[in-house]
mmCIF file with all atom_site columns, N, CA and C in Angstrom:
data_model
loop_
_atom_site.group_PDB
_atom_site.id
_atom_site.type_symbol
_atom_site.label_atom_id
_atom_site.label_alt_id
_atom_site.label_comp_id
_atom_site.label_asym_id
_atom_site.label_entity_id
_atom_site.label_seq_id
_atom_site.pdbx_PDB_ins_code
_atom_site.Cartn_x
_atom_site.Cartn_y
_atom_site.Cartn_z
_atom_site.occupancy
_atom_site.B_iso_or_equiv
_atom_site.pdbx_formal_charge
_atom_site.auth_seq_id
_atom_site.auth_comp_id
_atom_site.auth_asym_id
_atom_site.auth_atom_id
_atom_site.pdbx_PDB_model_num
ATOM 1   N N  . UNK R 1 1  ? 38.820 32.672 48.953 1.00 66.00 ? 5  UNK R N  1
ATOM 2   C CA . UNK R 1 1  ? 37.495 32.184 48.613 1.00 66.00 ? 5  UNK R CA 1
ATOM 3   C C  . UNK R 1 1  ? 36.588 33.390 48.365 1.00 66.00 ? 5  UNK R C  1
ATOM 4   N N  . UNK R 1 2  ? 35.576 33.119 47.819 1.00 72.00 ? 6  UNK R N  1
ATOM 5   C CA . UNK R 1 2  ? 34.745 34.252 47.015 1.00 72.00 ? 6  UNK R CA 1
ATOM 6   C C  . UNK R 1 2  ? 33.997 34.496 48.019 1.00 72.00 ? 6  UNK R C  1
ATOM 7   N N  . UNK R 1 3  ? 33.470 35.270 48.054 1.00 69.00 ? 7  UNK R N  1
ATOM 8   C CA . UNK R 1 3  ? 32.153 35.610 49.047 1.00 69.00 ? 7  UNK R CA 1
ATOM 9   C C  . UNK R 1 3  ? 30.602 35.084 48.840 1.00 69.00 ? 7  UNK R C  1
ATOM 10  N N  . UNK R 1 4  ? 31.108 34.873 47.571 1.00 68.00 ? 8  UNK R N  1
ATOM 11  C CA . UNK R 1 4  ? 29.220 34.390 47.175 1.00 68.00 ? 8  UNK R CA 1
ATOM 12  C C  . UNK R 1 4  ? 29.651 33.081 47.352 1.00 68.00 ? 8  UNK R C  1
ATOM 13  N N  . UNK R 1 5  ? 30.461 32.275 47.370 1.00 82.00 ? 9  UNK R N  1
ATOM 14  C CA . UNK R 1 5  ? 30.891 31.019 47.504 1.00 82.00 ? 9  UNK R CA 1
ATOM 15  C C  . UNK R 1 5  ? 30.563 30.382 49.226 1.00 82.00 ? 9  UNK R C  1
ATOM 16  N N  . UNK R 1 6  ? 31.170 31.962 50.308 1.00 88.00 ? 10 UNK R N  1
ATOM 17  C CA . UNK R 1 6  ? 31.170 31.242 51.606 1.00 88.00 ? 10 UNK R CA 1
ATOM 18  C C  . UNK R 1 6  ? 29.567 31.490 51.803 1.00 88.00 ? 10 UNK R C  1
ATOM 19  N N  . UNK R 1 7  ? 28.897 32.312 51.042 1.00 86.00 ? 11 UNK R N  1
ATOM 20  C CA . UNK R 1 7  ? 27.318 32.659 51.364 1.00 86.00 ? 11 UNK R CA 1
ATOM 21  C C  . UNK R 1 7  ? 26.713 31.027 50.949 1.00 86.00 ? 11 UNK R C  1
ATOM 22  N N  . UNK R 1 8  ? 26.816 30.810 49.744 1.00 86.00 ? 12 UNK R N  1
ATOM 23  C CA . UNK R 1 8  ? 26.378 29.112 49.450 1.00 86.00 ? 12 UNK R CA 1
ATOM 24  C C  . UNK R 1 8  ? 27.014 27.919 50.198 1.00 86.00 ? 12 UNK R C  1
ATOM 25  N N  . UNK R 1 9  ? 28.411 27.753 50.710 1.00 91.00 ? 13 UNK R N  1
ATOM 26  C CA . UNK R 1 9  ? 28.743 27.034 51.556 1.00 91.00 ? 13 UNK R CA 1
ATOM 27  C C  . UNK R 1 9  ? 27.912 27.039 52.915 1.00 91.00 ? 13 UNK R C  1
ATOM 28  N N  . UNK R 1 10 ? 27.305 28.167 53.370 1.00 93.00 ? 14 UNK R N  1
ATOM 29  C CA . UNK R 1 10 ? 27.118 28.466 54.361 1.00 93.00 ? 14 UNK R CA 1
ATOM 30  C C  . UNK R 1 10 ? 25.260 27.800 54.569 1.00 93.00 ? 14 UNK R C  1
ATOM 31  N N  . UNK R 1 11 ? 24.875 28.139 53.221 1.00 92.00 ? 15 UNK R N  1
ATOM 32  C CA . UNK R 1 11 ? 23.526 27.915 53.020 1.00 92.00 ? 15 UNK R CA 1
ATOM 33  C C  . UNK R 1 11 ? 23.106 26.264 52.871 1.00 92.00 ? 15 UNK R C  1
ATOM 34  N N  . UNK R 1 12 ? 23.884 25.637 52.170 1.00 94.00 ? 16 UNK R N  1
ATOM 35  C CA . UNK R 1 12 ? 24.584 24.266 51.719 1.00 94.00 ? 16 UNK R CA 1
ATOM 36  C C  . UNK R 1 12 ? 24.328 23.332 53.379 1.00 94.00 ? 16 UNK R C  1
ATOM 37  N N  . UNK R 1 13 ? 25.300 23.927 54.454 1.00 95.00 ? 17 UNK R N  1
ATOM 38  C CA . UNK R 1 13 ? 25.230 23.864 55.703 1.00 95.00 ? 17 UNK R CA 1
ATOM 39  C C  . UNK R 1 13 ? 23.326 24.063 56.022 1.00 95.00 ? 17 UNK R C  1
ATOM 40  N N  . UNK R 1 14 ? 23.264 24.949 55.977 1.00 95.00 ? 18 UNK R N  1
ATOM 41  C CA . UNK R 1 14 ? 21.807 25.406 56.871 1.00 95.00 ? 18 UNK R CA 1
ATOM 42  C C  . UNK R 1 14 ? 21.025 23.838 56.225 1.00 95.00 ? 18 UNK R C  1
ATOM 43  N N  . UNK R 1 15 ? 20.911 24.151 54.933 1.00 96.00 ? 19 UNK R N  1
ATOM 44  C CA . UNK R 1 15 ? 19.597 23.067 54.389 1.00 96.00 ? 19 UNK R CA 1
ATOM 45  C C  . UNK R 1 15 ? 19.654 21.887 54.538 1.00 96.00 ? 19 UNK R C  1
ATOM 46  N N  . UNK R 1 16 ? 21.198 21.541 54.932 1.00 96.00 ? 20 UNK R N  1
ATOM 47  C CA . UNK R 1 16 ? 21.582 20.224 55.230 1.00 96.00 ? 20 UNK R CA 1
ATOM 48  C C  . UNK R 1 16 ? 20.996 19.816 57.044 1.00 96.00 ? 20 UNK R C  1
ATOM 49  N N  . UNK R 1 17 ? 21.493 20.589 57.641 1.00 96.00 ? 21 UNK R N  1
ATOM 50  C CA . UNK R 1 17 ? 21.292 20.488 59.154 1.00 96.00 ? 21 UNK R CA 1
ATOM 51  C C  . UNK R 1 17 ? 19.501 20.708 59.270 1.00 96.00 ? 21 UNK R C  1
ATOM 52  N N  . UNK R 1 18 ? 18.557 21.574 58.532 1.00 96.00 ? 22 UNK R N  1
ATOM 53  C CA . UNK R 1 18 ? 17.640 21.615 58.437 1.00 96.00 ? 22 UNK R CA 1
ATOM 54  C C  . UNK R 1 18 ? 17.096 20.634 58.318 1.00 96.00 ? 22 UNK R C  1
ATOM 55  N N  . UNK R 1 19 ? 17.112 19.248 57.189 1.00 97.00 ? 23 UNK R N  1
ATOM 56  C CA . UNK R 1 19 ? 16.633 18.320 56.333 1.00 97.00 ? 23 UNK R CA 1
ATOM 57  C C  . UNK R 1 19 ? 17.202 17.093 57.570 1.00 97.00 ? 23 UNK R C  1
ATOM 58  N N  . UNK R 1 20 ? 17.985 17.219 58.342 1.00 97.00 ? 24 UNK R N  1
ATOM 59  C CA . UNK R 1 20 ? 18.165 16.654 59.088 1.00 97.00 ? 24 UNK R CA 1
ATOM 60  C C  . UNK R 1 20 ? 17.248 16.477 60.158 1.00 97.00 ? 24 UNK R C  1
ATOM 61  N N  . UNK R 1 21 ? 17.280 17.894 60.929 1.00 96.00 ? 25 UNK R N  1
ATOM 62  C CA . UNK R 1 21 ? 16.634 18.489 62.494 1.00 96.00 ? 25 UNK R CA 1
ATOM 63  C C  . UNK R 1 21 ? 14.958 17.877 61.352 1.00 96.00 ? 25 UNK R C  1
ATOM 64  N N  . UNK R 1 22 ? 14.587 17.690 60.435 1.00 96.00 ? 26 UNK R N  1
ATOM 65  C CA . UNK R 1 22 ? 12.937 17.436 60.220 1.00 96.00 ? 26 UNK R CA 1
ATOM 66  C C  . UNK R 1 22 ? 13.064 15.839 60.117 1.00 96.00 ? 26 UNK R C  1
ATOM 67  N N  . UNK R 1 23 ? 13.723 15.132 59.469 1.00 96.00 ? 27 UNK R N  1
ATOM 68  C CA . UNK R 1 23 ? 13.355 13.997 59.349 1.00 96.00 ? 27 UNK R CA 1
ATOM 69  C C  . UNK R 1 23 ? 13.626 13.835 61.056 1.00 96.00 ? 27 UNK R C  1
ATOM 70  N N  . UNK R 1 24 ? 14.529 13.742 61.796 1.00 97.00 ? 28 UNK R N  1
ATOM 71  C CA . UNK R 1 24 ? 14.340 12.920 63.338 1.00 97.00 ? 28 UNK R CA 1
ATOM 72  C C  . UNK R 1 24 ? 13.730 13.493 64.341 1.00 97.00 ? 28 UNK R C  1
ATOM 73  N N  . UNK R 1 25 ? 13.429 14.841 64.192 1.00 95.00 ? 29 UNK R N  1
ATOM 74  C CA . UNK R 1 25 ? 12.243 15.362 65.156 1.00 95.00 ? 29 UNK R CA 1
ATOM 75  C C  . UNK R 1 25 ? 10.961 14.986 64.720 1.00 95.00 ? 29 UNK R C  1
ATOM 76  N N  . UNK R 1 26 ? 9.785  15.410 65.873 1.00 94.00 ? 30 UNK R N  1
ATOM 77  C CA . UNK R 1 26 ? 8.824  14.202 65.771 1.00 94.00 ? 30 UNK R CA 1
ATOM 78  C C  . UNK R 1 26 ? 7.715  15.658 66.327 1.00 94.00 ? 30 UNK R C  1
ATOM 79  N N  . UNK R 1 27 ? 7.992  16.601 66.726 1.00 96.00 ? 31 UNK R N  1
ATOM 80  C CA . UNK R 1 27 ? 6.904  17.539 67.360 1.00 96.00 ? 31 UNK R CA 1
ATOM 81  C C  . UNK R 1 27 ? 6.980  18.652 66.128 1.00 96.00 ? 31 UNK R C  1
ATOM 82  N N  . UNK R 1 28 ? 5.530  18.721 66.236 1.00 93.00 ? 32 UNK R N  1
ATOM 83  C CA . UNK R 1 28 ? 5.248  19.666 64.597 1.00 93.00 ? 32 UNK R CA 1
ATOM 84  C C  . UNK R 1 28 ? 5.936  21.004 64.598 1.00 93.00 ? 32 UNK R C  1
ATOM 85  N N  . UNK R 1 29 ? 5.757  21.569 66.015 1.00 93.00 ? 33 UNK R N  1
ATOM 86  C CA . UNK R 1 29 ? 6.669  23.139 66.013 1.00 93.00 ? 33 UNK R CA 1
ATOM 87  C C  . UNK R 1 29 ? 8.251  23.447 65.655 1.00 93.00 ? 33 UNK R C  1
ATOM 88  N N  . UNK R 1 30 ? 8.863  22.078 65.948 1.00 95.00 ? 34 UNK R N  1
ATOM 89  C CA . UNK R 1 30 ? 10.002 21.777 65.964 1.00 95.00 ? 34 UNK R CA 1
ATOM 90  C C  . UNK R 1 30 ? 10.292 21.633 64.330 1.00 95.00 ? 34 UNK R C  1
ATOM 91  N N  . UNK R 1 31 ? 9.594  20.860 63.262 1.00 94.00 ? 35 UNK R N  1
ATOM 92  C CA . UNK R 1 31 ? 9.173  20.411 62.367 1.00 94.00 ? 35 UNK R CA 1
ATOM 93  C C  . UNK R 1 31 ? 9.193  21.588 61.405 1.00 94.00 ? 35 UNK R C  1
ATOM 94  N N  . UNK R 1 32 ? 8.520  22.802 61.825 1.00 91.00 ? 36 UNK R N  1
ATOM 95  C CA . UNK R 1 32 ? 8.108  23.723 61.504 1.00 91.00 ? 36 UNK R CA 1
ATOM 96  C C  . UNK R 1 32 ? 9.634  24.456 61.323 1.00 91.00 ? 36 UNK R C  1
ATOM 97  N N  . UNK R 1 33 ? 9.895  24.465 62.242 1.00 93.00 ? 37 UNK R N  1
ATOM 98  C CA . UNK R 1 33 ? 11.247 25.274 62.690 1.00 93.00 ? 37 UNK R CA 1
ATOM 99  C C  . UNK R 1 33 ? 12.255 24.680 61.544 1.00 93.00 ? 37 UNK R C  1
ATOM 100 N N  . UNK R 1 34 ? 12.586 23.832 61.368 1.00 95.00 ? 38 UNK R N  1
ATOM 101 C CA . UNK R 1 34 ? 13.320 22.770 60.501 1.00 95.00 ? 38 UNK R CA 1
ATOM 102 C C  . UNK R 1 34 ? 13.188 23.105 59.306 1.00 95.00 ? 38 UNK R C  1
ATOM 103 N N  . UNK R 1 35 ? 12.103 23.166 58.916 1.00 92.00 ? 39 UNK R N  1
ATOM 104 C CA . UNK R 1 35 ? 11.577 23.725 57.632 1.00 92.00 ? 39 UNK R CA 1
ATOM 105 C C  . UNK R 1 35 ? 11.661 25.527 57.045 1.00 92.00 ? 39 UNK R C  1
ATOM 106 N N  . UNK R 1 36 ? 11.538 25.719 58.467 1.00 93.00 ? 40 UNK R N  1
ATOM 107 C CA . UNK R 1 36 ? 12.434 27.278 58.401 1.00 93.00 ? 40 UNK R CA 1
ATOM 108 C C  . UNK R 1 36 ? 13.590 27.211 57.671 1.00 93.00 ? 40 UNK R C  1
ATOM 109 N N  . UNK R 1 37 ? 14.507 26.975 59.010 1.00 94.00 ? 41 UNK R N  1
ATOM 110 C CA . UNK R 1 37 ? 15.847 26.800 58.533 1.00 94.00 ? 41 UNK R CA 1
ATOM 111 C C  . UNK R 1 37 ? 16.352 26.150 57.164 1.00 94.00 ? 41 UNK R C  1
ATOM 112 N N  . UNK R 1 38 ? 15.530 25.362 56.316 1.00 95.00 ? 42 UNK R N  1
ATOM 113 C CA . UNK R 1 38 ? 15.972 24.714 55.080 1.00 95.00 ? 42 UNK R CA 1
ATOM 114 C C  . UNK R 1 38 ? 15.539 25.916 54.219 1.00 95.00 ? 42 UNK R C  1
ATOM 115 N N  . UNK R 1 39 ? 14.748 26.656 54.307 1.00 92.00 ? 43 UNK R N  1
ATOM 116 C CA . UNK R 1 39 ? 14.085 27.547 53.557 1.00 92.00 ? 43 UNK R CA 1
ATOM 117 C C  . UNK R 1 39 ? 15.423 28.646 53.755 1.00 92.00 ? 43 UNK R C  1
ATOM 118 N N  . UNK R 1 40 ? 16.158 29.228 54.645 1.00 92.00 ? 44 UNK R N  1
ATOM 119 C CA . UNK R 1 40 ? 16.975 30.391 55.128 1.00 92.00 ? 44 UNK R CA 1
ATOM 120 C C  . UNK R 1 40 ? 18.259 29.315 54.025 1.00 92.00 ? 44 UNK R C  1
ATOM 121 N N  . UNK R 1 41 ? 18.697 28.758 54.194 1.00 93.00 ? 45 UNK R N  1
ATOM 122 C CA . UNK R 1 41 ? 19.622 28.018 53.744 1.00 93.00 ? 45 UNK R CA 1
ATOM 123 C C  . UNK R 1 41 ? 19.442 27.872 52.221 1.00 93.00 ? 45 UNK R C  1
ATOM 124 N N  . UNK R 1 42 ? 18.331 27.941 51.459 1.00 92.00 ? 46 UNK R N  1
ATOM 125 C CA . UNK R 1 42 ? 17.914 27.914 50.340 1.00 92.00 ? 46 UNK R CA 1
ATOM 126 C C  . UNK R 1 42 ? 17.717 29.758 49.669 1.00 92.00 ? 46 UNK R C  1
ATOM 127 N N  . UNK R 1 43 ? 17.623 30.152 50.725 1.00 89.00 ? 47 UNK R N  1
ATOM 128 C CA . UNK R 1 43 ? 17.847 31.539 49.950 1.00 89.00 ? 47 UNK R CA 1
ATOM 129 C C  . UNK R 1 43 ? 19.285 31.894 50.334 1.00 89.00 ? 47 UNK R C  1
ATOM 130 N N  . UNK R 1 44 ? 20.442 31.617 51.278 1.00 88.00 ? 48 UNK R N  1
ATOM 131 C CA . UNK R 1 44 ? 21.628 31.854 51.282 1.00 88.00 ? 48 UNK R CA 1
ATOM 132 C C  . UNK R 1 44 ? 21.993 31.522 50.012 1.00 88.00 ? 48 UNK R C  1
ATOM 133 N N  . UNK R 1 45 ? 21.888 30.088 49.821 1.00 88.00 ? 49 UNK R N  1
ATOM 134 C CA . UNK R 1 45 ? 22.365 29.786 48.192 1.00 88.00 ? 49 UNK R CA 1
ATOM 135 C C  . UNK R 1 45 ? 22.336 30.683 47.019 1.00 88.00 ? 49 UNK R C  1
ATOM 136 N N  . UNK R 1 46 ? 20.826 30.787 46.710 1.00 84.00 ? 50 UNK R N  1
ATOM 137 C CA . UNK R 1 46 ? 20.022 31.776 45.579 1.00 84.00 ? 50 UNK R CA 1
ATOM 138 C C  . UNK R 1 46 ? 21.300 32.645 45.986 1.00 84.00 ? 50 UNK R C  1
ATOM 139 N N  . UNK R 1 47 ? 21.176 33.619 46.708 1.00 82.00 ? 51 UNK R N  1
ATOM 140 C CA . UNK R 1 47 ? 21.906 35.106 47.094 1.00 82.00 ? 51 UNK R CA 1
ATOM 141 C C  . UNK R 1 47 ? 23.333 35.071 47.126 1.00 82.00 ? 51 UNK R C  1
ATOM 142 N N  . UNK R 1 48 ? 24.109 33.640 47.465 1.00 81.00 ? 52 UNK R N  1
ATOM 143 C CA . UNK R 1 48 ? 24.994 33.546 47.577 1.00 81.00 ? 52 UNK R CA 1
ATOM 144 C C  . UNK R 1 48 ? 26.138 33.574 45.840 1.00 81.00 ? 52 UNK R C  1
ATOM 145 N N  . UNK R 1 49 ? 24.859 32.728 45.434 1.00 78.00 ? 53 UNK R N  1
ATOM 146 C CA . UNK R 1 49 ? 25.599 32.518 43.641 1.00 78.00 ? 53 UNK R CA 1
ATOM 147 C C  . UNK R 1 49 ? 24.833 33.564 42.907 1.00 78.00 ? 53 UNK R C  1
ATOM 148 N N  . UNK R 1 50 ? 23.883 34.506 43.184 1.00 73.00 ? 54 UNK R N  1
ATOM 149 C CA . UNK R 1 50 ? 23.584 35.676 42.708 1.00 73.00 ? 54 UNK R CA 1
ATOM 150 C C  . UNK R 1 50 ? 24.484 36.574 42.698 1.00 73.00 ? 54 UNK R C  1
ATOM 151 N N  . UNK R 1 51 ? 25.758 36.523 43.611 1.00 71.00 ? 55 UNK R N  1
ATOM 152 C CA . UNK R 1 51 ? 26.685 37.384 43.455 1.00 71.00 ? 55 UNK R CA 1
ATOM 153 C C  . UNK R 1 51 ? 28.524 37.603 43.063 1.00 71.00 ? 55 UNK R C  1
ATOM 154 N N  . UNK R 1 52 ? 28.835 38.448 42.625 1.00 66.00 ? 56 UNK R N  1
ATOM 155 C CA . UNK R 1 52 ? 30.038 38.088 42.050 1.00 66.00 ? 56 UNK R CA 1
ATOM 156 C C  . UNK R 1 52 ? 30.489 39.426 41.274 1.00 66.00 ? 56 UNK R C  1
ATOM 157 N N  . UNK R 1 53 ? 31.614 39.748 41.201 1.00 68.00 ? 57 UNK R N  1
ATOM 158 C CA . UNK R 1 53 ? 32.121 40.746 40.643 1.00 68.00 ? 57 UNK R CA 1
ATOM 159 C C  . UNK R 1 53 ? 31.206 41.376 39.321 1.00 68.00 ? 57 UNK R C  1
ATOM 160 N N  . UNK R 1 54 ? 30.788 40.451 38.190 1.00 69.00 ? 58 UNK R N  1
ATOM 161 C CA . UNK R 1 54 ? 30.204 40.246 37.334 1.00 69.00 ? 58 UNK R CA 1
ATOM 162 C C  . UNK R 1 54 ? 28.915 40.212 36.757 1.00 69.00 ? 58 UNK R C  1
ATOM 163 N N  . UNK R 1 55 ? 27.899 40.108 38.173 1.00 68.00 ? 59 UNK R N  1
ATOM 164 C CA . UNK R 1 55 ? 26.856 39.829 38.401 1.00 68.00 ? 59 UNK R CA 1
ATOM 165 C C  . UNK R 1 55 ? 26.095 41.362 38.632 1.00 68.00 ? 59 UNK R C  1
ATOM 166 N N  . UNK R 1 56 ? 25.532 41.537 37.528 1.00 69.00 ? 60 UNK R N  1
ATOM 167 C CA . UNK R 1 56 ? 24.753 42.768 37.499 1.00 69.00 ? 60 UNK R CA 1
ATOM 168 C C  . UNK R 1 56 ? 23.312 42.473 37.594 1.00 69.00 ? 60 UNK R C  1
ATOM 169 N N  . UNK R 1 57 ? 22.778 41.606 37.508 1.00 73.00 ? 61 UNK R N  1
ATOM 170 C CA . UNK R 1 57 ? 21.275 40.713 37.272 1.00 73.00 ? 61 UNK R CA 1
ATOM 171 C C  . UNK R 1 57 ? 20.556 40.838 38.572 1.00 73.00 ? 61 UNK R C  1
ATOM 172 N N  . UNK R 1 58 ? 19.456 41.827 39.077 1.00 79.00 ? 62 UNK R N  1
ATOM 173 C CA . UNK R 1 58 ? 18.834 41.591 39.981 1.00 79.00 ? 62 UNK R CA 1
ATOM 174 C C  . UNK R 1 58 ? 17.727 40.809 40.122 1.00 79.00 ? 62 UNK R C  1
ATOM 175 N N  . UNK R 1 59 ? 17.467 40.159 39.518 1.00 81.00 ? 63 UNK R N  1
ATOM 176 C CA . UNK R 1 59 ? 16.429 38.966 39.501 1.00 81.00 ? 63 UNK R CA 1
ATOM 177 C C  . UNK R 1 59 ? 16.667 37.985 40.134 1.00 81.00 ? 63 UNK R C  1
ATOM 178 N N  . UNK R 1 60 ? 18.160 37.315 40.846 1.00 77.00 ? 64 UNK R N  1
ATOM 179 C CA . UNK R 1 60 ? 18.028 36.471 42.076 1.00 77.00 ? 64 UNK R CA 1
ATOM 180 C C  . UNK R 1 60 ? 17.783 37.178 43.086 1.00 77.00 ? 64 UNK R C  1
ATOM 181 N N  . UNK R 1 61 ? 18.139 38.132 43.296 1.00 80.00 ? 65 UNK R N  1
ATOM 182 C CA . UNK R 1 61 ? 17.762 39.249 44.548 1.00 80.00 ? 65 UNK R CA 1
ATOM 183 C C  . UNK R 1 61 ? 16.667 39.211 44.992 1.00 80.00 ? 65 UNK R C  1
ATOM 184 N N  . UNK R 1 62 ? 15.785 39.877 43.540 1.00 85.00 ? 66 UNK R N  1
ATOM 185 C CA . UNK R 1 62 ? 14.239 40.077 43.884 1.00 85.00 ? 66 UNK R CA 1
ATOM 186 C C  . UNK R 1 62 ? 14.064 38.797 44.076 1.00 85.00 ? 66 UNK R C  1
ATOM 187 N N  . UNK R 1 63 ? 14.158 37.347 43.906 1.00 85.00 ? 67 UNK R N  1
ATOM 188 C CA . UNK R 1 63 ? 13.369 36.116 44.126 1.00 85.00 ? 67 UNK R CA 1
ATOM 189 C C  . UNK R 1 63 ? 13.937 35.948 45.182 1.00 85.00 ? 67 UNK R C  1
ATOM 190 N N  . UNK R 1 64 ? 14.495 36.270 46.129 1.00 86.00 ? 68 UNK R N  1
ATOM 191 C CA . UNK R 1 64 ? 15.138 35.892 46.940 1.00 86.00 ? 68 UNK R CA 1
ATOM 192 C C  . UNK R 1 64 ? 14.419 36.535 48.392 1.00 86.00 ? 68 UNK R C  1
ATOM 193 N N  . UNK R 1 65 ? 14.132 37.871 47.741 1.00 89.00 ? 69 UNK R N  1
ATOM 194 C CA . UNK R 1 65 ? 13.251 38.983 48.813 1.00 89.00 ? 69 UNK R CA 1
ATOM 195 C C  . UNK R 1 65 ? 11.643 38.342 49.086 1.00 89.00 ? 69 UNK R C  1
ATOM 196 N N  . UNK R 1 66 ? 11.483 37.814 47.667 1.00 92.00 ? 70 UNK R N  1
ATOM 197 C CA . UNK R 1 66 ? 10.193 37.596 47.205 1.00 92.00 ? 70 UNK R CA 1
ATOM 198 C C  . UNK R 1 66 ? 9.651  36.502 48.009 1.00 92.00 ? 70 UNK R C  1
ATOM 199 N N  . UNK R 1 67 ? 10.580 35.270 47.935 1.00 89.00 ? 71 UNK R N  1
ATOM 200 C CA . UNK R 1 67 ? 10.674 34.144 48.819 1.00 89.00 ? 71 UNK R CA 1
ATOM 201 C C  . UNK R 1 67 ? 10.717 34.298 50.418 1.00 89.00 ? 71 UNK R C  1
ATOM 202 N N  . UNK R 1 68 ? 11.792 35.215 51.202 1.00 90.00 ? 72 UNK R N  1
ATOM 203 C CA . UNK R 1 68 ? 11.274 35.732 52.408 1.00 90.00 ? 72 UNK R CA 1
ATOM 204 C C  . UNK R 1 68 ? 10.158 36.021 52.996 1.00 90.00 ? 72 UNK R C  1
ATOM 205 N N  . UNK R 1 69 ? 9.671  37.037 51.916 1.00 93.00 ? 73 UNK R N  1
ATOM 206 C CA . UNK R 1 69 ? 8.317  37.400 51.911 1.00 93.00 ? 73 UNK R CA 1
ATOM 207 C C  . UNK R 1 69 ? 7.415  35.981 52.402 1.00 93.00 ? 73 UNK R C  1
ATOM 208 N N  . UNK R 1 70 ? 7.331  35.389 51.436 1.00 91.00 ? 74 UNK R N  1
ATOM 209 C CA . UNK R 1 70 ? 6.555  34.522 50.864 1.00 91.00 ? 74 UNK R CA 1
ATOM 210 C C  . UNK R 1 70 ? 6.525  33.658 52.168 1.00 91.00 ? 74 UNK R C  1
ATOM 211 N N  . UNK R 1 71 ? 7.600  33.251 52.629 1.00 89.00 ? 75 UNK R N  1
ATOM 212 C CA . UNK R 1 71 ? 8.134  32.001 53.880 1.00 89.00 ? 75 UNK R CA 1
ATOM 213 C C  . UNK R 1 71 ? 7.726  32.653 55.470 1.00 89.00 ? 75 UNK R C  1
ATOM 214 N N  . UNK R 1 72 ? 7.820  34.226 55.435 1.00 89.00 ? 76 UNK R N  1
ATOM 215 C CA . UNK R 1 72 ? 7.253  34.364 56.664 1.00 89.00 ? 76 UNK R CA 1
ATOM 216 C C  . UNK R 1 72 ? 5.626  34.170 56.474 1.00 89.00 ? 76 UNK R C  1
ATOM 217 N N  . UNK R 1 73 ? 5.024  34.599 55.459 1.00 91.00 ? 77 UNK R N  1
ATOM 218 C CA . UNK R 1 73 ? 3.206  34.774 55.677 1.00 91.00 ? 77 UNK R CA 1
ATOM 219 C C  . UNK R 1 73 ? 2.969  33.067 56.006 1.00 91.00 ? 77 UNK R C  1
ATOM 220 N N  . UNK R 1 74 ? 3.679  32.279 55.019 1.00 86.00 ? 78 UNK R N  1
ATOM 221 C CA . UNK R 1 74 ? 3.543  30.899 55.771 1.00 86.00 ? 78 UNK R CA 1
ATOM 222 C C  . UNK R 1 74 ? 3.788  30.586 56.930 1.00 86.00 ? 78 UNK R C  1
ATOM 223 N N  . UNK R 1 75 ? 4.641  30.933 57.399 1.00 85.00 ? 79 UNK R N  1
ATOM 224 C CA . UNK R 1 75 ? 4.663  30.446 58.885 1.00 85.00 ? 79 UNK R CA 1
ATOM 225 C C  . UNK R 1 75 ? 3.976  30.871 59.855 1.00 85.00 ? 79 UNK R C  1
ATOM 226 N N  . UNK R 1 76 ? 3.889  32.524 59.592 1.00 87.00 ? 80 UNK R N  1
ATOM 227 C CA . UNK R 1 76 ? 2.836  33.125 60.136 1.00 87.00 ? 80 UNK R CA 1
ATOM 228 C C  . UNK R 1 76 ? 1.143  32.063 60.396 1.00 87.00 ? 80 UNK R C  1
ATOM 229 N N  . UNK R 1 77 ? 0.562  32.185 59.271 1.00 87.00 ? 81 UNK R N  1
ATOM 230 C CA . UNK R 1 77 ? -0.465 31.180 58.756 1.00 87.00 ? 81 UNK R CA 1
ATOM 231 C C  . UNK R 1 77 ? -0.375 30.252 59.640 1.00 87.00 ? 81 UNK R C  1
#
């Protein structure tokens, strides 16, 4: 198996268990947290199929950094 493959399998996992842990939890921090984790799972993906023997293109990278960025000042907030 490819590596960018077990990175998206892996992410696939996170956003799933994420989208889960938010719809049946009920306390906003928890909620919060949930929404983390779908977000970490959503950039595994990006990063995961950004890569590949072939894959010279740093533009999922940077959106990928960009989005980190972006997901901590929110939570921060």
């Amino acid at each position: 198996m490819v590596t960018g493959h077990v990175y998206a399998l892996t992410g696939a996992v996170l956003t799933g268990l994420g989208l889960f842990a938010f719809i049946t939890l009920r306390h906003p921090l928890r909620q919060l947290l949930a929404i983390n984790v779908v977000g970490a799972g959503i950039f595994l993906i990006l990063g995961g199929l950004g890569r590949g023997p072939d894959a010279t293109d740093p533009l999922p990278q940077a959106l990928v950094i960009t989005g980190i960025v972006v997901a901590v000042g929110l939570t921060a907030f």
